Short mmCIF file of C-alpha atoms in Angstrom, two decimals:
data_model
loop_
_atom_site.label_atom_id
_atom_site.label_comp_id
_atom_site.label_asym_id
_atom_site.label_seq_id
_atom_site.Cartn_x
_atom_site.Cartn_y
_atom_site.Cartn_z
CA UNK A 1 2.51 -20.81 -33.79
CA UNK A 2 3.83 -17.79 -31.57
CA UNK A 3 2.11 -14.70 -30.66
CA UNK A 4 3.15 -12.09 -28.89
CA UNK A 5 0.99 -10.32 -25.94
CA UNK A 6 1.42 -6.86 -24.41
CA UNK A 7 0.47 -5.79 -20.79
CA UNK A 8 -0.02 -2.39 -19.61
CA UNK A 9 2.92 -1.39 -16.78
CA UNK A 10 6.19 -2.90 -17.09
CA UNK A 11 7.69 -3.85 -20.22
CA UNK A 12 6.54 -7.84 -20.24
CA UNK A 13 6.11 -9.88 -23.20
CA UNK A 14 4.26 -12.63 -23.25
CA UNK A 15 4.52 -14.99 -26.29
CA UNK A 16 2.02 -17.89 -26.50
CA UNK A 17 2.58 -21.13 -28.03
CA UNK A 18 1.75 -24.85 -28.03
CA UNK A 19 4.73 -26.22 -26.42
CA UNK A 20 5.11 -29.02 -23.78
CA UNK A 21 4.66 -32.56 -23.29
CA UNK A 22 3.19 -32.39 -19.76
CA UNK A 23 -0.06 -32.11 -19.23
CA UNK A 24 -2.80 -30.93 -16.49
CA UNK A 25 -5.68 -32.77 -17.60
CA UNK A 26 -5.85 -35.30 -20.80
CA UNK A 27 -9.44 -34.62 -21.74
CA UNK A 28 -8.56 -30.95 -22.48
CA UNK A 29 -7.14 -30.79 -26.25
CA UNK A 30 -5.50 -28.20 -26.35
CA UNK A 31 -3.01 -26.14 -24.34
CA UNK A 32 -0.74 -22.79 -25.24
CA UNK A 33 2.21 -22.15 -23.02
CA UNK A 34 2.67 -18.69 -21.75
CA UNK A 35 6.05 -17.16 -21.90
CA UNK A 36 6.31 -14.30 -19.54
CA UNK A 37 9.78 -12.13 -20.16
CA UNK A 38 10.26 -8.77 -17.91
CA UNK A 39 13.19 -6.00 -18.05
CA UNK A 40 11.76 -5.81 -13.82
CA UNK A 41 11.19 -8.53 -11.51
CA UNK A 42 7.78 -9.48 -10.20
CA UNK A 43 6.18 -9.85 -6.57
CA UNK A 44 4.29 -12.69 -6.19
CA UNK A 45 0.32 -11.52 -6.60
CA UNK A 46 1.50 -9.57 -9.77
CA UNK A 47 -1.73 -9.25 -11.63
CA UNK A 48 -0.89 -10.03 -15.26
CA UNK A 49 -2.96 -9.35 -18.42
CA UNK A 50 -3.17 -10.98 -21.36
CA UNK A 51 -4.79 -9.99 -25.05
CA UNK A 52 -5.23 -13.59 -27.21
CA UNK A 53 -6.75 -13.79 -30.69
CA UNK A 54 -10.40 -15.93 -29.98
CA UNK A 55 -10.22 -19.30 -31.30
CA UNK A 56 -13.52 -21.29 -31.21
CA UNK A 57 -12.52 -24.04 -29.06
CA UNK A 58 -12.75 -21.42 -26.52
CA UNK A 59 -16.10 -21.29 -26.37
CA UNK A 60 -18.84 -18.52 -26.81
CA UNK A 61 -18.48 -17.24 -23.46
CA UNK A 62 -14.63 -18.43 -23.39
CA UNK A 63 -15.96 -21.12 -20.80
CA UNK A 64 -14.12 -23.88 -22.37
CA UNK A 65 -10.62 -22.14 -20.96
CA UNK A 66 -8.18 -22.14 -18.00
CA UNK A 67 -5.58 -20.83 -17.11
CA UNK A 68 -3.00 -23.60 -14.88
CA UNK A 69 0.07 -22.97 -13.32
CA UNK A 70 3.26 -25.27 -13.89
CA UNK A 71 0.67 -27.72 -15.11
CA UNK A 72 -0.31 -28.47 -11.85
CA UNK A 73 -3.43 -27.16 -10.29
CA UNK A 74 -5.66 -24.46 -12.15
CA UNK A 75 -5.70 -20.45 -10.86
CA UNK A 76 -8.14 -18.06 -10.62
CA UNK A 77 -8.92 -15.75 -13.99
CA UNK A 78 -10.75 -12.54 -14.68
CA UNK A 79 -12.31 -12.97 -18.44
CA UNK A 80 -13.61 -9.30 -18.93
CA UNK A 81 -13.66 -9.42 -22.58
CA UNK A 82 -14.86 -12.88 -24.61
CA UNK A 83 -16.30 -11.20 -27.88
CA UNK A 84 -15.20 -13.40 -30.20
CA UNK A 85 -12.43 -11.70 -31.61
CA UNK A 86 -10.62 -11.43 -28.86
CA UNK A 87 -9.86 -12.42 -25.37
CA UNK A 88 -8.50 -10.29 -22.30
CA UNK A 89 -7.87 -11.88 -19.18
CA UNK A 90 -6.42 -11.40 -15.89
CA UNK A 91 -4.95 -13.70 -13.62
CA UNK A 92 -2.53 -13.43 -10.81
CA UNK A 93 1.21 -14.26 -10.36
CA UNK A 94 1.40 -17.43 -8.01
CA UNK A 95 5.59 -16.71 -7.31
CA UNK A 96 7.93 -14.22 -8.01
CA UNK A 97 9.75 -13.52 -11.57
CA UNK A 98 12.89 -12.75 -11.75
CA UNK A 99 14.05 -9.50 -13.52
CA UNK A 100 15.38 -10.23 -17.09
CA UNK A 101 14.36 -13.64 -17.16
CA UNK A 102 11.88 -16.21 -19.35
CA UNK A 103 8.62 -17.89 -17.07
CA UNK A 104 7.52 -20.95 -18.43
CA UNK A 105 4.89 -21.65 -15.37
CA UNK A 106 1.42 -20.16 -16.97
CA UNK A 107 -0.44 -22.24 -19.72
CA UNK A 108 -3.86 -22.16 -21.39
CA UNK A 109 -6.17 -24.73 -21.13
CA UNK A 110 -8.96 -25.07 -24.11
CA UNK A 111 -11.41 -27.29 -26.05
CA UNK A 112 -13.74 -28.89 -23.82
CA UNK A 113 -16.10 -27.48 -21.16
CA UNK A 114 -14.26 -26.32 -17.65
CA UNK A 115 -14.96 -25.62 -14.44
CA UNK A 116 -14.39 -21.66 -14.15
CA UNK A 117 -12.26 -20.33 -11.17
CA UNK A 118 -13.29 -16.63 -11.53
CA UNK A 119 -12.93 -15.66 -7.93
CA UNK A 120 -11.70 -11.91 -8.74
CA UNK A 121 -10.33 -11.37 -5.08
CA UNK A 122 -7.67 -14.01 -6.15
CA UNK A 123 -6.64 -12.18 -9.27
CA UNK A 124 -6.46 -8.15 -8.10
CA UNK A 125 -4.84 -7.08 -4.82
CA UNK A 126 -8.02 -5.76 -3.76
CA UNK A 127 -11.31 -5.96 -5.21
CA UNK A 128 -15.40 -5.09 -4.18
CA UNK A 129 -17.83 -5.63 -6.43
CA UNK A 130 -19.92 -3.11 -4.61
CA UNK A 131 -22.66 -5.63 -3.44
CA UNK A 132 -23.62 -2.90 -0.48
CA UNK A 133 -25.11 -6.20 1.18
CA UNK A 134 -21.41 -6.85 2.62
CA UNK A 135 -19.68 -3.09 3.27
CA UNK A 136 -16.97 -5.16 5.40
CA UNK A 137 -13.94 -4.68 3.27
CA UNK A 138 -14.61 -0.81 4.05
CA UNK A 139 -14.05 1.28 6.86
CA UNK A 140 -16.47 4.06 7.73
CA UNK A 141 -13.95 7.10 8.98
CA UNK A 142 -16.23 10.09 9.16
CA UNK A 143 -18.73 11.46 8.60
CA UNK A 144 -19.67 14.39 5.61
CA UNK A 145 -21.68 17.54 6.76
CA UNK A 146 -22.16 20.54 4.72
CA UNK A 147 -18.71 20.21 3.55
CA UNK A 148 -17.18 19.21 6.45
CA UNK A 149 -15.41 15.65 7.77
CA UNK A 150 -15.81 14.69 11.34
CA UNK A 151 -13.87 11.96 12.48
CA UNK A 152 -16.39 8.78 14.15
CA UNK A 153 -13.07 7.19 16.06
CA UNK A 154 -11.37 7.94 18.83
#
């Protein structure tokens, strides 16, 4: 079964099937391979997205899912849609892609209850959820009055 996935950006083409006889973790069922073709190569920390079809064994909340790279160790995803219908997710490259080339090194994980890495600062090259309890990740430059900017460094 092959489906084909389009990301915004660069012309990639993703095309997910259930190929491979290695596997991450034998009590998880099921497992789609992602095939990642690009006409431009990829920087490591490439966020990717991905558009699947829902399929039940991923779970209401798509919490029976992972995302695992070169069936090794499991990476970091942003679900933002689990409706399901469908699925879009977000995860990050973990090494550079070469330009013209098939990737083999992403797979799905599904069917039975995960433990969710979801830590979003691992998926975009920056990110703030705008919890105003921890401002560190900005940097006050000025100050606004009446219109004007005046600069608080030196």
């Amino acid at each position: 079964m092959n489906k084909t996935l389009f990301l915004t950006g660069l012309l990639l083409i993703f095309s997910v099937s259930s190929v491979s006889a290695v596997w991450w973790d034998e009590s998880i069922p099921f497992k789609q391979l992602i095939e990642i073709t690009t006409s431009d190569a990829l920087n490591a920390n490439y966020t990717h997205e991905v558009i699947l079809d829902y399929k039940n064994e991923f779970g209401p909340n798509c919490e029976n899912m992972a995302i695992v790279f070169n069936d090794s160790y499991q990476i970091d995803a942003d679900i933002s849609i689990c409706d399901g219908q469908n699925v879009l997710l977000f995860y990050r490259n973990q090494n550079p892609i070469n330009a013209t080339t098939f990737n083999y090194d992403y797979s799905i994980y599904y069917g039975a209850p995960l433990i969710q890495l979801q830590d979003k600062e691992k998926v975009y090259a920056f990110y703030d959820n705008f919890d105003f309890a921890n401002s560190s990740k900005w940097a006050n430059e000025g100050i606004i009055n009446n219109g004007t900017v005046s600069s608080t460094s030196s």
